[in-house]
PDB file of C-alpha atoms in Angstrom:
ATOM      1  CA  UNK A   1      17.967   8.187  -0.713  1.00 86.00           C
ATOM      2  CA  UNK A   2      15.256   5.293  -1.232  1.00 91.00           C
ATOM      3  CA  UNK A   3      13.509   6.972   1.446  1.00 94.00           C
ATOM      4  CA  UNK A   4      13.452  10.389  -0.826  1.00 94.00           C
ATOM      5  CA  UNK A   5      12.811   8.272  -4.067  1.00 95.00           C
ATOM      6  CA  UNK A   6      10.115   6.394  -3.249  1.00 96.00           C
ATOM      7  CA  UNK A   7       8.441  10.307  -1.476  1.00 96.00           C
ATOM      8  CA  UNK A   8       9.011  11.697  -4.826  1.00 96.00           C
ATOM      9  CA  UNK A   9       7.231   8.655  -6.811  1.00 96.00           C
ATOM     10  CA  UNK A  10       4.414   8.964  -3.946  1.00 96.00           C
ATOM     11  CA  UNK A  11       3.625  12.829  -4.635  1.00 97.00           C
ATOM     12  CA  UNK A  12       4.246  12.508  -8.600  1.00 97.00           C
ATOM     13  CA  UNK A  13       1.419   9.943  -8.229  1.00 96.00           C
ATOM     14  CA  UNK A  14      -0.576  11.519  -6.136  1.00 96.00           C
ATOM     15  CA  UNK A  15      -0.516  14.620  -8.164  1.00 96.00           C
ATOM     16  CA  UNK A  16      -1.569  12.485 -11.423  1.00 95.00           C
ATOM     17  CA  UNK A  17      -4.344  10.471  -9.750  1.00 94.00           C
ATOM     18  CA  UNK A  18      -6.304  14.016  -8.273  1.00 94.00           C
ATOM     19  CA  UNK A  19      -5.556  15.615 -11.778  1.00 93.00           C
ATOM     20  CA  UNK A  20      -7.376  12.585 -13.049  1.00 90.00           C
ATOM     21  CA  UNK A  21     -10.206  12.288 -10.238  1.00 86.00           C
ATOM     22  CA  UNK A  22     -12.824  10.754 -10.041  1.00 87.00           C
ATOM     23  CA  UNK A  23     -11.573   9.292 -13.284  1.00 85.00           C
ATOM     24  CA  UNK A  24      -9.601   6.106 -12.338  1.00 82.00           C
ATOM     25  CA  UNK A  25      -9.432   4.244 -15.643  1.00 86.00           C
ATOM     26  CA  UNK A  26      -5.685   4.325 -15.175  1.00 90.00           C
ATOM     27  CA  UNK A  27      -6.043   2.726 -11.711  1.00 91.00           C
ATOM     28  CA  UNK A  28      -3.176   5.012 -10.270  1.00 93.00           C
ATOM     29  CA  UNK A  29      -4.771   4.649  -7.095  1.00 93.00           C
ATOM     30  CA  UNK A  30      -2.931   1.516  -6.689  1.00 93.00           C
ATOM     31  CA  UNK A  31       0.974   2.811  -7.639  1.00 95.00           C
ATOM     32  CA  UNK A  32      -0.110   6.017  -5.051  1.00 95.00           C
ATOM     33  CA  UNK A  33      -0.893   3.354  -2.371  1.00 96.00           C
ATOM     34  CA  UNK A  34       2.016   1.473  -2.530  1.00 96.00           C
ATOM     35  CA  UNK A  35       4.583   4.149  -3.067  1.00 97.00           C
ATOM     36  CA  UNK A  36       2.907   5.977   0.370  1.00 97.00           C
ATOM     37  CA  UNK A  37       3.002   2.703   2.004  1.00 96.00           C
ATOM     38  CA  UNK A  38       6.909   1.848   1.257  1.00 96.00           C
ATOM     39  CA  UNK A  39       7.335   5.560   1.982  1.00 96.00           C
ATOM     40  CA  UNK A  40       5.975   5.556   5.566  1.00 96.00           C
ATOM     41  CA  UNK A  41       7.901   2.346   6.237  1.00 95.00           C
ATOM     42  CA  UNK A  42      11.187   3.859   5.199  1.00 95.00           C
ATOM     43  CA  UNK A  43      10.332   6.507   7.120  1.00 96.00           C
ATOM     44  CA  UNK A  44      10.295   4.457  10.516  1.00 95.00           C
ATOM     45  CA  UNK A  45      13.443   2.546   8.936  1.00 93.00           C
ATOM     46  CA  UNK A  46      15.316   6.425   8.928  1.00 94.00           C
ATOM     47  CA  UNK A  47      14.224   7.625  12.204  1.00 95.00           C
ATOM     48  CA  UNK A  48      15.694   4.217  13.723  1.00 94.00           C
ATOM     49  CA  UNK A  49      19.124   4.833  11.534  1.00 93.00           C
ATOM     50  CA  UNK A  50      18.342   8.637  12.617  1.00 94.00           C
ATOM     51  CA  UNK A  51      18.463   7.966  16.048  1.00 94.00           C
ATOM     52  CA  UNK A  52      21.392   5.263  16.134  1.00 92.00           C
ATOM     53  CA  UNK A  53      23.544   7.217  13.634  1.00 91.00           C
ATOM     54  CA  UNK A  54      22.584  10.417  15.108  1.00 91.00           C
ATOM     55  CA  UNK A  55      24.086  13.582  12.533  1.00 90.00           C
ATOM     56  CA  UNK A  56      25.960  11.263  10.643  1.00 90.00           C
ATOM     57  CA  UNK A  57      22.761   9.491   9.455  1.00 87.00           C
ATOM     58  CA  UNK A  58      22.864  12.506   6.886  1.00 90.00           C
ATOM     59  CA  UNK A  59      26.130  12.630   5.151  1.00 92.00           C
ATOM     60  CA  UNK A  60      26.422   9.004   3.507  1.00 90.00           C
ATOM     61  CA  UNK A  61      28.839   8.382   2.099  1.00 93.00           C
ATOM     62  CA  UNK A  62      28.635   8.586  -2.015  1.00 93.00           C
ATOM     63  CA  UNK A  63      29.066   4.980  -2.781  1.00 94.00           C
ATOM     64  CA  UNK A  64      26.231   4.431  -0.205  1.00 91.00           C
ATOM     65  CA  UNK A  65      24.040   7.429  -1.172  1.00 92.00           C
ATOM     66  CA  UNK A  66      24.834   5.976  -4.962  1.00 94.00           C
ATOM     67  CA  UNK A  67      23.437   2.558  -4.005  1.00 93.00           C
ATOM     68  CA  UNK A  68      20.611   3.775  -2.535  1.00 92.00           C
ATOM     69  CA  UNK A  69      19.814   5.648  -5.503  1.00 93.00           C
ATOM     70  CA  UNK A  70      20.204   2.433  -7.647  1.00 94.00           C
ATOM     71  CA  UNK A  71      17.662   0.407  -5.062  1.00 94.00           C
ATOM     72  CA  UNK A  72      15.077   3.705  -5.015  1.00 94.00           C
ATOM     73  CA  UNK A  73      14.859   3.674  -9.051  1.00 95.00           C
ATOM     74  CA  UNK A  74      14.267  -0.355  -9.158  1.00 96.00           C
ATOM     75  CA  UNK A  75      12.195   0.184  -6.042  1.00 95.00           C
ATOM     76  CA  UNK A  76       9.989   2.868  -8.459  1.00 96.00           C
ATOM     77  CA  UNK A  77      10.254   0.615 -11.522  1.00 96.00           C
ATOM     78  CA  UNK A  78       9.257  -2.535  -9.953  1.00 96.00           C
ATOM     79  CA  UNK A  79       6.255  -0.744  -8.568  1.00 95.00           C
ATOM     80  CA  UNK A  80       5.726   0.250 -12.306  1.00 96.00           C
ATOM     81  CA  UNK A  81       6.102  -3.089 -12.903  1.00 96.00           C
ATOM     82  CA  UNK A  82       3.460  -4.510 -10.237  1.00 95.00           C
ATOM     83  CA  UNK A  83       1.170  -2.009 -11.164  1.00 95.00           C
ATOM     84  CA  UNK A  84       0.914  -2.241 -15.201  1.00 96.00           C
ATOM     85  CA  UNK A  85       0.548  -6.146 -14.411  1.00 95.00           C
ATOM     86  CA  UNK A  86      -2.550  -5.021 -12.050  1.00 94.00           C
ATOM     87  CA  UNK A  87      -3.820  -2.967 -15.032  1.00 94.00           C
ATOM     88  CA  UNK A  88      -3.717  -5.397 -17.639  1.00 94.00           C
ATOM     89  CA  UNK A  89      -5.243  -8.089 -15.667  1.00 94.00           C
ATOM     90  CA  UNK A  90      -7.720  -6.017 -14.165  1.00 91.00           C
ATOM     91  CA  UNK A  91      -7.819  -3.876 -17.766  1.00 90.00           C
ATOM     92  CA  UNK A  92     -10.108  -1.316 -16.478  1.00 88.00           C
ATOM     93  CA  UNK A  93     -10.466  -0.126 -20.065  1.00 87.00           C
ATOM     94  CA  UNK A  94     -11.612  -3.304 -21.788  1.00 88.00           C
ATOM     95  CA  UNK A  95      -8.948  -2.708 -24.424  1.00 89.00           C
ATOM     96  CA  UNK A  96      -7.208  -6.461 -24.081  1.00 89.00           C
ATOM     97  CA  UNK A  97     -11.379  -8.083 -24.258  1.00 88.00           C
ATOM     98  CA  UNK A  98     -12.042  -6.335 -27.294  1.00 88.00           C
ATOM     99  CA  UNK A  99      -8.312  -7.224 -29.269  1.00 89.00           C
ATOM    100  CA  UNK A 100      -9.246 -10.532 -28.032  1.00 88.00           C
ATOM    101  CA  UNK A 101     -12.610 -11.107 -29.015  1.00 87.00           C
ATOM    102  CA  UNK A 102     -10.956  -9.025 -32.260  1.00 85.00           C
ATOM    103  CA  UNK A 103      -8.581 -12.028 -32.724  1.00 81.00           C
ATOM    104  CA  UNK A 104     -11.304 -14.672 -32.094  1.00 79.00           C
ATOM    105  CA  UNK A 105     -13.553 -13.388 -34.680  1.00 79.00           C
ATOM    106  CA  UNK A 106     -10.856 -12.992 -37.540  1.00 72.00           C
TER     107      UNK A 106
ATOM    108  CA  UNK B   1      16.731  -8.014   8.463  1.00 76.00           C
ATOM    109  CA  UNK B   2      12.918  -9.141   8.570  1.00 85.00           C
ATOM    110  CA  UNK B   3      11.031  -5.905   9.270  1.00 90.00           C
ATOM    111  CA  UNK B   4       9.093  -6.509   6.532  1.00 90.00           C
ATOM    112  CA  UNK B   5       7.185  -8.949   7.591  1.00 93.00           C
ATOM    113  CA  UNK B   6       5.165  -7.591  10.432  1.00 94.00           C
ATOM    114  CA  UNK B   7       3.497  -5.398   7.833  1.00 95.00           C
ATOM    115  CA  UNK B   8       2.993  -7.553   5.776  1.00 95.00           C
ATOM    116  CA  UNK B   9       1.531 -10.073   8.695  1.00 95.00           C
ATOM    117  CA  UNK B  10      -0.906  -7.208   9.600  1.00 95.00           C
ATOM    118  CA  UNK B  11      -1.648  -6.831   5.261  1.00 96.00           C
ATOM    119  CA  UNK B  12      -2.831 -10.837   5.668  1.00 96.00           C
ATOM    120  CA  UNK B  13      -4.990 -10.202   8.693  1.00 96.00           C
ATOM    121  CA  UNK B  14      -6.556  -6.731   6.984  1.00 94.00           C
ATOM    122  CA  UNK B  15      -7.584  -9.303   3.825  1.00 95.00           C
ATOM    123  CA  UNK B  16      -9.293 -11.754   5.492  1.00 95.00           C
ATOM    124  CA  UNK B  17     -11.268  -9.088   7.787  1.00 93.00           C
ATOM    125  CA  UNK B  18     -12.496  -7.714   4.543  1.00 92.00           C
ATOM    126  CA  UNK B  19     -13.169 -10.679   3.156  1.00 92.00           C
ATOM    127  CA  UNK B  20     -15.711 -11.254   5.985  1.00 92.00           C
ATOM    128  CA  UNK B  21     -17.063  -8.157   6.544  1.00 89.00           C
ATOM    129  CA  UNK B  22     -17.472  -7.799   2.310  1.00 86.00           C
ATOM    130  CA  UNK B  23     -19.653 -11.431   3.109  1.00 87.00           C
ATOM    131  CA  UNK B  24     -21.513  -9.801   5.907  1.00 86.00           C
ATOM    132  CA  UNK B  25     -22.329  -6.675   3.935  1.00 81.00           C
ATOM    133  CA  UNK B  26     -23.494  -8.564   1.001  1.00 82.00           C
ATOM    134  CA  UNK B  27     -25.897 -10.830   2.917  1.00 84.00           C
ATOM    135  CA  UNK B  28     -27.057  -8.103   4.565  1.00 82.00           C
ATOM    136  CA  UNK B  29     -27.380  -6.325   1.071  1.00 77.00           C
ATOM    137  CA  UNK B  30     -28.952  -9.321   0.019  1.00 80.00           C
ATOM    138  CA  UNK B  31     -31.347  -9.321   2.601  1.00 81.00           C
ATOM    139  CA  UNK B  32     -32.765  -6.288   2.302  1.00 75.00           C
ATOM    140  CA  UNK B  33     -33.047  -7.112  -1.351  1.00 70.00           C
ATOM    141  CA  UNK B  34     -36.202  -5.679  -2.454  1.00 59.00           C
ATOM    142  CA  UNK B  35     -37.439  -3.930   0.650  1.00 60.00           C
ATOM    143  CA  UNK B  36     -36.761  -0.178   1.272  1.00 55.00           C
ATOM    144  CA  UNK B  37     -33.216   1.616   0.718  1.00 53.00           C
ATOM    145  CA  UNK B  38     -31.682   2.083   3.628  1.00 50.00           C
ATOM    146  CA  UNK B  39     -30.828   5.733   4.930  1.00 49.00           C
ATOM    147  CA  UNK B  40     -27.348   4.382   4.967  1.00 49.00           C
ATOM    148  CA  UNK B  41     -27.287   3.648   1.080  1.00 50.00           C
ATOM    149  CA  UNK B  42     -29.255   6.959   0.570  1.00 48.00           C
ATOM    150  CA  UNK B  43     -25.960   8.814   1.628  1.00 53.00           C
ATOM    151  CA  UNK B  44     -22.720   9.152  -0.072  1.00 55.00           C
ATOM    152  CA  UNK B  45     -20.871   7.240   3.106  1.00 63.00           C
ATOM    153  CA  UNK B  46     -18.304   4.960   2.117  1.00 71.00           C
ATOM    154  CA  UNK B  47     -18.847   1.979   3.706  1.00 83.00           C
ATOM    155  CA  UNK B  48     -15.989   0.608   6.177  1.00 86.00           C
ATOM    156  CA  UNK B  49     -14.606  -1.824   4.219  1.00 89.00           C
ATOM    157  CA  UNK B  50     -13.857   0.312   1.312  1.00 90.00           C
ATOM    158  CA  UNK B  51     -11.953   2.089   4.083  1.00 92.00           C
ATOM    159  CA  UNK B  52      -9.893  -1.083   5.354  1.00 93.00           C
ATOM    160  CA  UNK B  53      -9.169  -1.503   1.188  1.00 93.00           C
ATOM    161  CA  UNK B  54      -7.150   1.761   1.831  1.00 95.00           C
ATOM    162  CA  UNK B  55      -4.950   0.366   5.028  1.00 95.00           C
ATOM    163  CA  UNK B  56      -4.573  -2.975   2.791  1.00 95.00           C
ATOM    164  CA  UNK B  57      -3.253  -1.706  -0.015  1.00 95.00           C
ATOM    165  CA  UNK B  58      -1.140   0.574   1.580  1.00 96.00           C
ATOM    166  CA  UNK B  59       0.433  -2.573   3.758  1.00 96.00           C
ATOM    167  CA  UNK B  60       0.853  -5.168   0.972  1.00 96.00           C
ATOM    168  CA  UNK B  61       2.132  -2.548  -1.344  1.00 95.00           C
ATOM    169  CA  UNK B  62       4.607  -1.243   1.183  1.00 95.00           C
ATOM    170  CA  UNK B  63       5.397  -4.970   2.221  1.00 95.00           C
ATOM    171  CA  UNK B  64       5.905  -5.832  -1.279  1.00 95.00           C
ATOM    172  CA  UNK B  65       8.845  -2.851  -2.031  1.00 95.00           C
ATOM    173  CA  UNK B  66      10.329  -3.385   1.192  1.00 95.00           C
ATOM    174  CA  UNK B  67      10.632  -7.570   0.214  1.00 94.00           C
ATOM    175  CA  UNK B  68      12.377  -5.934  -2.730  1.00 94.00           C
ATOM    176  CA  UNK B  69      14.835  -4.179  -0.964  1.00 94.00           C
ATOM    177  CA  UNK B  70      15.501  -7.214   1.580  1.00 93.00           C
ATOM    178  CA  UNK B  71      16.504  -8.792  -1.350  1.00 94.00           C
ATOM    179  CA  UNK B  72      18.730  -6.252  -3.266  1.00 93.00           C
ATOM    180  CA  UNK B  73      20.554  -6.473   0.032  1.00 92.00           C
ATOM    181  CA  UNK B  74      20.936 -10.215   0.210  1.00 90.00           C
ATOM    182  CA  UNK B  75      18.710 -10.608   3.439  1.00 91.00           C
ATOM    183  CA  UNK B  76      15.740 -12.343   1.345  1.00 90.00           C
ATOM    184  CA  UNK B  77      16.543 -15.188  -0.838  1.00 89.00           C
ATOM    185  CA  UNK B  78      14.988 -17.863  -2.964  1.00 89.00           C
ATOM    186  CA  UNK B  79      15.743 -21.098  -1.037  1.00 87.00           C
ATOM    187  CA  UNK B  80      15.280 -22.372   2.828  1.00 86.00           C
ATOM    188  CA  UNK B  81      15.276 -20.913   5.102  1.00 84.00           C
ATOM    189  CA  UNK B  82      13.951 -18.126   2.913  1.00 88.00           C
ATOM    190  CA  UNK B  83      15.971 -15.597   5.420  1.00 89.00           C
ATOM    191  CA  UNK B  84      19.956 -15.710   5.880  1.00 88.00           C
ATOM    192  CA  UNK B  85      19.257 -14.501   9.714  1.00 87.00           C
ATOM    193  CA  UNK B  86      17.330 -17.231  10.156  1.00 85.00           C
ATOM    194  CA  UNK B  87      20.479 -19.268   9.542  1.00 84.00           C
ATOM    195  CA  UNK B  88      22.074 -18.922  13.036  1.00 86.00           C
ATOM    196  CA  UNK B  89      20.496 -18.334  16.004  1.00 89.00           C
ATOM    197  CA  UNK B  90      22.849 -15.265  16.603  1.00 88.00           C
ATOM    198  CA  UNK B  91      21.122 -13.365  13.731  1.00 88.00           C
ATOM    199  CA  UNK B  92      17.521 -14.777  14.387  1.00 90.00           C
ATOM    200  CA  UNK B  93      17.890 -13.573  17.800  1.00 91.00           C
ATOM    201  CA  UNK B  94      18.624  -9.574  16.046  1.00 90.00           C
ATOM    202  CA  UNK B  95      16.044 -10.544  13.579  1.00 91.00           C
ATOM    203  CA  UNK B  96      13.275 -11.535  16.040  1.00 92.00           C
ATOM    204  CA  UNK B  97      14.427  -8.470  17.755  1.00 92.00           C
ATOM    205  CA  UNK B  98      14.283  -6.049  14.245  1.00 92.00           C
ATOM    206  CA  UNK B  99      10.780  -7.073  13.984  1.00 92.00           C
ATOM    207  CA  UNK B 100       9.524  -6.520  17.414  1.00 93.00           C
ATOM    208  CA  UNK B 101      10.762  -2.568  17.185  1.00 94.00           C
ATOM    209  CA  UNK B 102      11.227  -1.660  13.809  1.00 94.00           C
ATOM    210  CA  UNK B 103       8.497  -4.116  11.811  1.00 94.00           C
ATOM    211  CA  UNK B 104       5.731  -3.140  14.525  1.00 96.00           C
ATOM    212  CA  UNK B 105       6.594   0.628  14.503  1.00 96.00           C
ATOM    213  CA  UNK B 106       6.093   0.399  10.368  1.00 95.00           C
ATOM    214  CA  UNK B 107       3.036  -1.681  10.970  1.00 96.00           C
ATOM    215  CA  UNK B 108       1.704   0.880  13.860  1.00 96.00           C
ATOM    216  CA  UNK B 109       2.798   4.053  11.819  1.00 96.00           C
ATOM    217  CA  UNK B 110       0.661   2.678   8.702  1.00 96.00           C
ATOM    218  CA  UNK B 111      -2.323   2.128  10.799  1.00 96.00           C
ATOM    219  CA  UNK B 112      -2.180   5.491  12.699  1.00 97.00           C
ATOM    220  CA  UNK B 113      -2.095   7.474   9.602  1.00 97.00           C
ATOM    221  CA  UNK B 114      -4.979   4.863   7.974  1.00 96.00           C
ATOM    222  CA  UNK B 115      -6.687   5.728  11.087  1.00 96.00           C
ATOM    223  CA  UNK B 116      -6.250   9.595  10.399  1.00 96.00           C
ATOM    224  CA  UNK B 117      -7.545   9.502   6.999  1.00 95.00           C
ATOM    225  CA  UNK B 118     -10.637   7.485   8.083  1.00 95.00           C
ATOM    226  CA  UNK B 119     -11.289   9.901  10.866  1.00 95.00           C
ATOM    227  CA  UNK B 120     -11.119  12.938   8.125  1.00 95.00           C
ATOM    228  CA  UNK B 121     -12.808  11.158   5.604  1.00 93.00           C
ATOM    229  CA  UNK B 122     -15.755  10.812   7.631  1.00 92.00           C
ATOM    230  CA  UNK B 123     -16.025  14.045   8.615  1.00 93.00           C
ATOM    231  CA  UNK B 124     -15.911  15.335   5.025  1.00 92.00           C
ATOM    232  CA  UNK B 125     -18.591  12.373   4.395  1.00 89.00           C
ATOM    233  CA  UNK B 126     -20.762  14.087   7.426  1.00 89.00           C
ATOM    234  CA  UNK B 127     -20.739  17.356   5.933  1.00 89.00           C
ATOM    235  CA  UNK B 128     -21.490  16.322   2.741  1.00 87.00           C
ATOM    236  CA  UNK B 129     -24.749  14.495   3.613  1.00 85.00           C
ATOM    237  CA  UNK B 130     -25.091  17.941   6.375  1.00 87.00           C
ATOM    238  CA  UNK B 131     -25.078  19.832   3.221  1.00 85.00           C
ATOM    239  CA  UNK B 132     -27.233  17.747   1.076  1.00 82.00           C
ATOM    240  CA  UNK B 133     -29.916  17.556   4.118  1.00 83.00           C
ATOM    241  CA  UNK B 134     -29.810  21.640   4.141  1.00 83.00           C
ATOM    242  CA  UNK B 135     -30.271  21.804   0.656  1.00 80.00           C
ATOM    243  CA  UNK B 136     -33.051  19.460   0.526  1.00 72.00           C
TER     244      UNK B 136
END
């Protein structure tokens, strides 16, 4: 399930940052490289369940499948997190500059 | 357990080889500072480090969720010794062992398809600057 989560977050982004291209003021760039990079490591993380579990690996039970979902949404929202921190800092738009030099003038 | 952490090994080795190929580039930019462009600038190549940005970002940021989910299952926490496997030798020893087949097949997996998208990105590169030539 945090496997599937973090695939969907990785194409969802994806699909926004080449709808956006060459554009990056947004820098989505950075949420589509982390959510493909979590995504391929989950990936090797299933195929070694996969392989030890065998069939079973895919009917979890719903408390686990539950949990999973649970740790796939923070997973998402803490890469929200990381990457509006990213933006801000890096604040591609010079929006935070100019309310700043705003503030200093007043 | 830990598998985390060879990724995120190989994400601190991939920074500091940018690092010093972004210094070599830049005294070599600097160099050339004034004296003809380069047929290498002429083209719309991106140059390799740009590329290695790509395998970084995709190991730290990667590194960083998985961290996450170490610690939303209690295998990560905020004091010594940082790990709970690292606690008794019993679980270091699974640990140690984690890392050696599932950490290096996330780290090797990352590379390989980093590796791909170099490899197709310069061929799209190529025939760009094939199609720009025949234009010319």
């Amino acid at each position: 399930m945090t496997l599937l989560t973090s695939a969907a977050a990785a194409v969802i982004c994806t699909i926004i940052w080449y709808k956006n291209a060459p554009k990056n003021e947004m820098k989505v760039g950075i949420l589509c490289w982390m959510y493909w990079g979590a995504t391929l490591m989950w990936l090797v993380d299933a195929i070694f369940e996969y392989v030890e579990l065998g069939a079973e690996y895919f009917t979890p039970a719903p408390a686990d499948m539950l949990n999973d979902l649970f740790l796939g949404l923070s997973v998402v929202v803490l890469g929200l997190i990381i990457w509006l921190v990213i933006l801000l800092i890096k604040d591609p738009k010079g929006v935070i500059k100019e309310a700043l030099k705003k503030k200093k003038d007043v | 357990m830990a598998c985390f952490l060879v990724p995120a090994a190989e994400a601190l080795v991939t920074t500091l080889a940018e690092k010093g190929i972004e210094k070599k580039e830049n005294d070599a930019e600097k160099e050339q500072n004034g004296a003809e462009q380069s047929e290498f600038a002429a083209t719309a190549k991106k140059p390799f480090v740009q590329k290695l940005k790509w395998l970084r970002n995709l190991l730290w940021g990667g590194s960083a969720l998985l961290m996450f989910e170490h610690v939303w299952h209690g295998e990560v926490v905020p004091f010594f010794p940082f790990l709970t496997a690292a606690s008794n030798p019993e679980d270091a020893a699974e640990m140690i062992h984690e890392m050696s087949t599932v950490g290096v097949a996330m780290a090797v997996l990352v590379t390989l398809v980093w590796a791909g998208m170099v490899v197709v990105s310069s061929r799209i590169e190529k025939r760009a600057d094939a199609e720009k030539v025949s234009a010319k």
